[in-house]
Amino acid sequence: EVQLVESGGGLVQPGGSLRLSCSASGFNVRGNFMSWIRQAPGKGLEWVSLLNSGGSTFYATSVKGRFIISKDNSKNTLYLQMNSLRVEDTALYYCARDDAFDIWGQGTMVTVSS
Amino acid sequence: QSVLAQPPSASGTPGQRVTVSCSGGASNIGSNSVNWYHQLPGTAPKLLIYDDHRRPSGVPDRFSGSKSGTSASLAISGLQSEDEADYYCAAWDDNLDGVVFGGGTKLTVL
């Protein structure tokens, strides 16, 4: 079964760091575009970052310079390193496959608060 | 304020046909494919339409997508109560070098 499972969310203070993981099963992250998308409580979807099959990375303006997307093909896992976190980064973070986001995980909650 | 503009709400009665619009610009909808997602309360979004009008396997043909210029539309025919959800459009934006989403449309089945 094709599946994505996110983990690593939690409560962190402003200015802190967190690393999210997205474990894939049923397909290889190696040959796929992979993305992170977030949803603040009660709000709409916001794309965060994309890693294409060639290794190029793309970021939303709101996270550029603070977040880093990467993957470990041997572990079939996508990551999002989040640094200098702000209150406005509080959201449910989803990972998704392909540039059409055809498969989504269930999300992991990140709360940035003092 | 979202780059892609969607009406915040839409409604219809069972069996009716409803459409949700998504308006953008030359750098996004005008030059790239549009995808549509729906999100039932408390669940992850699900791909409904990709490449403007294509349906993933398992999506009923009651759902259809179209695009003209810098606008796209999602049509739902034979509306059912389980279609009550939030609907989002998305497209790559060449100027921003990233994906942009619409603000979402909450569909209510009366």
CSV table of C-alpha atoms in Angstrom, one decimal:
chain,number,residue,atom,x,y,z
A,1,GLU,CA,0.0,0.0,0.0
A,2,VAL,CA,1.3,3.4,-0.9
A,3,GLN,CA,1.5,5.5,2.3
A,4,LEU,CA,3.2,8.5,3.9
A,5,VAL,CA,3.6,8.8,7.6
A,6,GLU,CA,4.8,12.1,9.2
A,7,SER,CA,6.4,12.4,12.6
A,8,GLY,CA,8.5,14.8,14.6
A,9,GLY,CA,6.0,17.5,15.4
A,10,GLY,CA,5.6,19.0,18.8
A,11,LEU,CA,5.8,22.2,21.0
A,12,VAL,CA,8.8,24.4,20.5
A,13,GLN,CA,9.6,27.9,21.6
A,14,PRO,CA,10.0,30.8,19.2
A,15,GLY,CA,13.5,30.7,17.7
A,16,GLY,CA,13.8,27.0,18.2
A,17,SER,CA,14.3,24.2,15.8
A,18,LEU,CA,12.5,21.0,14.8
A,19,ARG,CA,13.0,18.3,12.2
A,20,LEU,CA,10.0,16.6,10.7
A,21,SER,CA,10.2,13.2,9.0
A,22,CYS,CA,8.0,11.6,6.4
A,23,SER,CA,8.4,7.9,6.0
A,24,ALA,CA,7.2,6.5,2.6
A,25,SER,CA,6.1,3.0,1.9
A,26,GLY,CA,4.9,1.3,-1.3
A,27,PHE,CA,7.0,3.5,-3.5
A,28,ASN,CA,10.5,5.1,-3.7
A,29,VAL,CA,11.1,8.7,-2.8
A,30,ARG,CA,14.2,8.6,-5.0
A,31,GLY,CA,12.3,8.9,-8.2
A,32,ASN,CA,9.5,11.2,-7.1
A,33,PHE,CA,8.9,14.9,-6.4
A,34,MET,CA,8.1,15.3,-2.7
A,35,SER,CA,6.6,18.3,-0.9
A,36,TRP,CA,5.7,19.7,2.5
A,37,ILE,CA,2.4,21.6,2.8
A,38,ARG,CA,1.1,23.1,6.0
A,39,GLN,CA,-2.3,24.1,7.3
A,40,ALA,CA,-2.6,26.6,10.2
A,41,PRO,CA,-5.5,25.9,12.6
A,42,GLY,CA,-8.8,26.8,10.9
A,43,LYS,CA,-7.0,28.1,7.8
A,44,GLY,CA,-6.3,26.9,4.2
A,45,LEU,CA,-3.5,25.0,2.7
A,46,GLU,CA,0.0,26.6,2.2
A,47,TRP,CA,2.7,25.0,0.2
A,48,VAL,CA,6.1,25.0,2.1
A,49,SER,CA,8.7,23.3,0.1
A,50,LEU,CA,9.4,20.9,-2.8
A,51,LEU,CA,12.3,18.5,-3.6
A,52,ASN,CA,12.2,17.3,-7.2
A,53,SER,CA,13.5,14.0,-8.5
A,54,GLY,CA,16.7,15.8,-9.7
A,55,GLY,CA,17.5,17.1,-6.3
A,56,SER,CA,16.5,20.7,-6.8
A,57,THR,CA,14.8,22.4,-3.9
A,58,PHE,CA,12.1,25.1,-3.8
A,59,TYR,CA,10.7,27.0,-0.9
A,60,ALA,CA,7.9,29.4,-0.1
A,61,THR,CA,9.0,32.9,0.5
A,62,SER,CA,7.8,32.7,4.1
A,63,VAL,CA,10.2,29.9,5.0
A,64,LYS,CA,13.2,30.5,2.7
A,65,GLY,CA,16.5,30.7,4.6
A,66,ARG,CA,14.9,29.0,7.6
A,67,PHE,CA,13.7,25.6,6.4
A,68,ILE,CA,15.6,22.9,4.6
A,69,ILE,CA,14.0,20.0,2.7
A,70,SER,CA,16.0,16.8,2.2
A,71,LYS,CA,15.6,13.1,1.8
A,72,ASP,CA,17.4,9.9,2.6
A,73,ASN,CA,16.9,7.4,-0.2
A,74,SER,CA,18.2,4.5,1.9
A,75,LYS,CA,15.6,5.1,4.5
A,76,ASN,CA,12.9,6.1,2.0
A,77,THR,CA,12.3,9.2,4.1
A,78,LEU,CA,11.7,12.9,3.4
A,79,TYR,CA,12.7,15.5,6.0
A,80,LEU,CA,12.0,19.1,6.8
A,81,GLN,CA,14.6,20.9,9.1
A,82,MET,CA,12.9,23.9,10.5
A,83,ASN,CA,15.0,26.6,12.2
A,84,SER,CA,14.3,30.0,13.7
A,85,LEU,CA,10.7,29.0,14.2
A,86,ARG,CA,8.1,31.7,14.5
A,87,VAL,CA,4.6,31.7,16.1
A,88,GLU,CA,3.2,31.9,12.6
A,89,ASP,CA,4.8,28.6,11.7
A,90,THR,CA,2.2,26.8,13.9
A,91,ALA,CA,0.4,24.4,11.7
A,92,LEU,CA,-0.3,20.8,10.8
A,93,TYR,CA,2.4,19.8,8.4
A,94,TYR,CA,1.7,17.3,5.6
A,95,CYS,CA,4.1,15.6,3.2
A,96,ALA,CA,2.8,14.8,-0.2
A,97,ARG,CA,4.0,12.9,-3.3
A,98,ASP,CA,4.5,14.1,-6.8
A,99,ASP,CA,4.0,17.5,-8.2
A,100,ALA,CA,0.3,16.8,-8.2
A,101,PHE,CA,0.3,15.9,-4.5
A,102,ASP,CA,-1.4,12.6,-5.3
A,103,ILE,CA,-0.7,11.0,-2.0
A,104,TRP,CA,-0.8,12.8,1.4
A,105,GLY,CA,0.2,11.7,4.9
A,106,GLN,CA,-2.0,12.3,7.9
A,107,GLY,CA,0.1,15.3,9.1
A,108,THR,CA,2.1,16.1,12.2
A,109,MET,CA,1.3,19.2,14.4
A,110,VAL,CA,3.9,21.8,15.1
A,111,THR,CA,3.1,24.4,17.7
A,112,VAL,CA,5.5,27.4,18.2
A,113,SER,CA,4.7,29.1,21.5
A,114,SER,CA,6.4,30.5,24.6
B,1,GLN,CA,-4.5,36.9,0.6
B,2,SER,CA,-4.0,33.9,-1.7
B,3,VAL,CA,-2.5,34.1,-5.2
B,4,LEU,CA,-5.3,32.0,-6.6
B,5,ALA,CA,-8.8,33.4,-5.8
B,6,GLN,CA,-11.6,31.1,-4.9
B,7,PRO,CA,-15.1,32.0,-3.5
B,8,PRO,CA,-15.1,31.3,0.2
B,9,SER,CA,-18.3,29.4,0.1
B,10,ALA,CA,-20.7,27.5,-2.3
B,11,SER,CA,-23.8,25.5,-1.8
B,12,GLY,CA,-26.3,23.3,-3.5
B,13,THR,CA,-29.0,20.8,-2.9
B,14,PRO,CA,-28.7,17.0,-3.5
B,15,GLY,CA,-28.6,16.1,-7.2
B,16,GLN,CA,-27.8,19.6,-8.2
B,17,ARG,CA,-24.7,20.7,-10.2
B,18,VAL,CA,-22.3,23.2,-8.6
B,19,THR,CA,-19.1,24.8,-9.8
B,20,VAL,CA,-16.2,26.2,-7.9
B,21,SER,CA,-14.0,28.8,-9.6
B,22,CYS,CA,-10.3,29.5,-9.3
B,23,SER,CA,-8.9,32.7,-10.7
B,24,GLY,CA,-5.2,33.3,-11.2
B,25,GLY,CA,-2.7,34.9,-13.6
B,26,ALA,CA,-0.4,34.4,-16.5
B,27,SER,CA,2.4,33.1,-14.3
B,28,ASN,CA,0.4,30.3,-12.7
B,29,ILE,CA,-2.9,29.1,-14.2
B,30,GLY,CA,-2.1,30.8,-17.5
B,31,SER,CA,1.0,28.7,-18.0
B,32,ASN,CA,0.8,25.6,-15.8
B,33,SER,CA,-1.6,22.8,-14.9
B,34,VAL,CA,-4.3,23.2,-12.2
B,35,ASN,CA,-5.0,20.6,-9.6
B,36,TRP,CA,-8.0,20.3,-7.3
B,37,TYR,CA,-8.2,18.8,-3.8
B,38,HIS,CA,-11.0,18.2,-1.4
B,39,GLN,CA,-10.7,18.0,2.3
B,40,LEU,CA,-13.3,16.4,4.5
B,41,PRO,CA,-13.4,17.7,8.1
B,42,GLY,CA,-10.6,16.3,10.2
B,43,THR,CA,-8.9,14.5,7.4
B,44,ALA,CA,-6.0,15.1,5.0
B,45,PRO,CA,-6.6,16.6,1.6
B,46,LYS,CA,-7.2,14.3,-1.3
B,47,LEU,CA,-6.4,14.8,-5.0
B,48,LEU,CA,-9.6,15.2,-7.1
B,49,ILE,CA,-8.4,16.6,-10.4
B,50,TYR,CA,-4.9,16.9,-11.9
B,51,ASP,CA,-3.5,18.4,-15.1
B,52,ASP,CA,-6.6,20.7,-15.4
B,53,HIS,CA,-9.1,17.9,-16.1
B,54,ARG,CA,-7.8,14.5,-15.4
B,55,ARG,CA,-9.3,12.3,-12.6
B,56,PRO,CA,-7.2,9.9,-10.5
B,57,SER,CA,-8.5,6.4,-10.4
B,58,GLY,CA,-11.3,6.0,-7.9
B,59,VAL,CA,-12.6,9.6,-8.3
B,60,PRO,CA,-16.2,9.5,-9.6
B,61,ASP,CA,-16.9,11.1,-13.0
B,62,ARG,CA,-19.3,13.4,-11.2
B,63,PHE,CA,-16.2,15.5,-10.7
B,64,SER,CA,-14.8,17.4,-13.7
B,65,GLY,CA,-12.2,20.1,-14.2
B,66,SER,CA,-11.8,22.7,-16.9
B,67,LYS,CA,-9.5,25.7,-17.6
B,68,SER,CA,-9.7,28.7,-19.8
B,69,GLY,CA,-6.9,31.3,-19.9
B,70,THR,CA,-6.1,32.3,-16.3
B,71,SER,CA,-9.2,30.7,-14.7
B,72,ALA,CA,-10.1,27.2,-13.8
B,73,SER,CA,-13.3,25.5,-12.6
B,74,LEU,CA,-14.3,22.4,-10.7
B,75,ALA,CA,-17.8,21.1,-11.4
B,76,ILE,CA,-19.6,18.6,-9.3
B,77,SER,CA,-22.7,17.0,-10.7
B,78,GLY,CA,-25.3,14.9,-8.9
B,79,LEU,CA,-24.3,16.6,-5.6
B,80,GLN,CA,-24.3,14.2,-2.6
B,81,SER,CA,-24.2,14.9,1.1
B,82,GLU,CA,-20.7,13.4,1.3
B,83,ASP,CA,-19.4,16.1,-1.1
B,84,GLU,CA,-19.7,18.6,1.8
B,85,ALA,CA,-16.0,19.6,2.2
B,86,ASP,CA,-13.4,22.2,1.6
B,87,TYR,CA,-12.2,22.5,-2.0
B,88,TYR,CA,-8.8,23.9,-3.0
B,89,CYS,CA,-7.2,24.7,-6.4
B,90,ALA,CA,-3.4,24.8,-6.8
B,91,ALA,CA,-0.9,25.5,-9.6
B,92,TRP,CA,2.9,26.1,-10.0
B,93,ASP,CA,3.8,29.8,-10.2
B,94,ASP,CA,6.7,30.6,-12.5
B,95,ASN,CA,7.3,34.0,-10.9
B,96,LEU,CA,7.3,32.7,-7.3
B,97,ASP,CA,9.1,29.4,-8.3
B,98,GLY,CA,6.7,27.5,-6.1
B,99,VAL,CA,3.2,26.1,-5.7
B,100,VAL,CA,0.3,28.4,-5.0
B,101,PHE,CA,-3.0,27.4,-3.5
B,102,GLY,CA,-6.4,29.0,-3.6
B,103,GLY,CA,-7.9,30.1,-0.3
B,104,GLY,CA,-10.4,27.3,-0.4
B,105,THR,CA,-14.1,27.0,-0.9
B,106,LYS,CA,-16.4,25.5,1.7
B,107,LEU,CA,-19.1,23.5,-0.1
B,108,THR,CA,-22.4,23.1,1.8
B,109,VAL,CA,-25.0,20.5,0.7
B,110,LEU,CA,-28.3,21.9,1.8
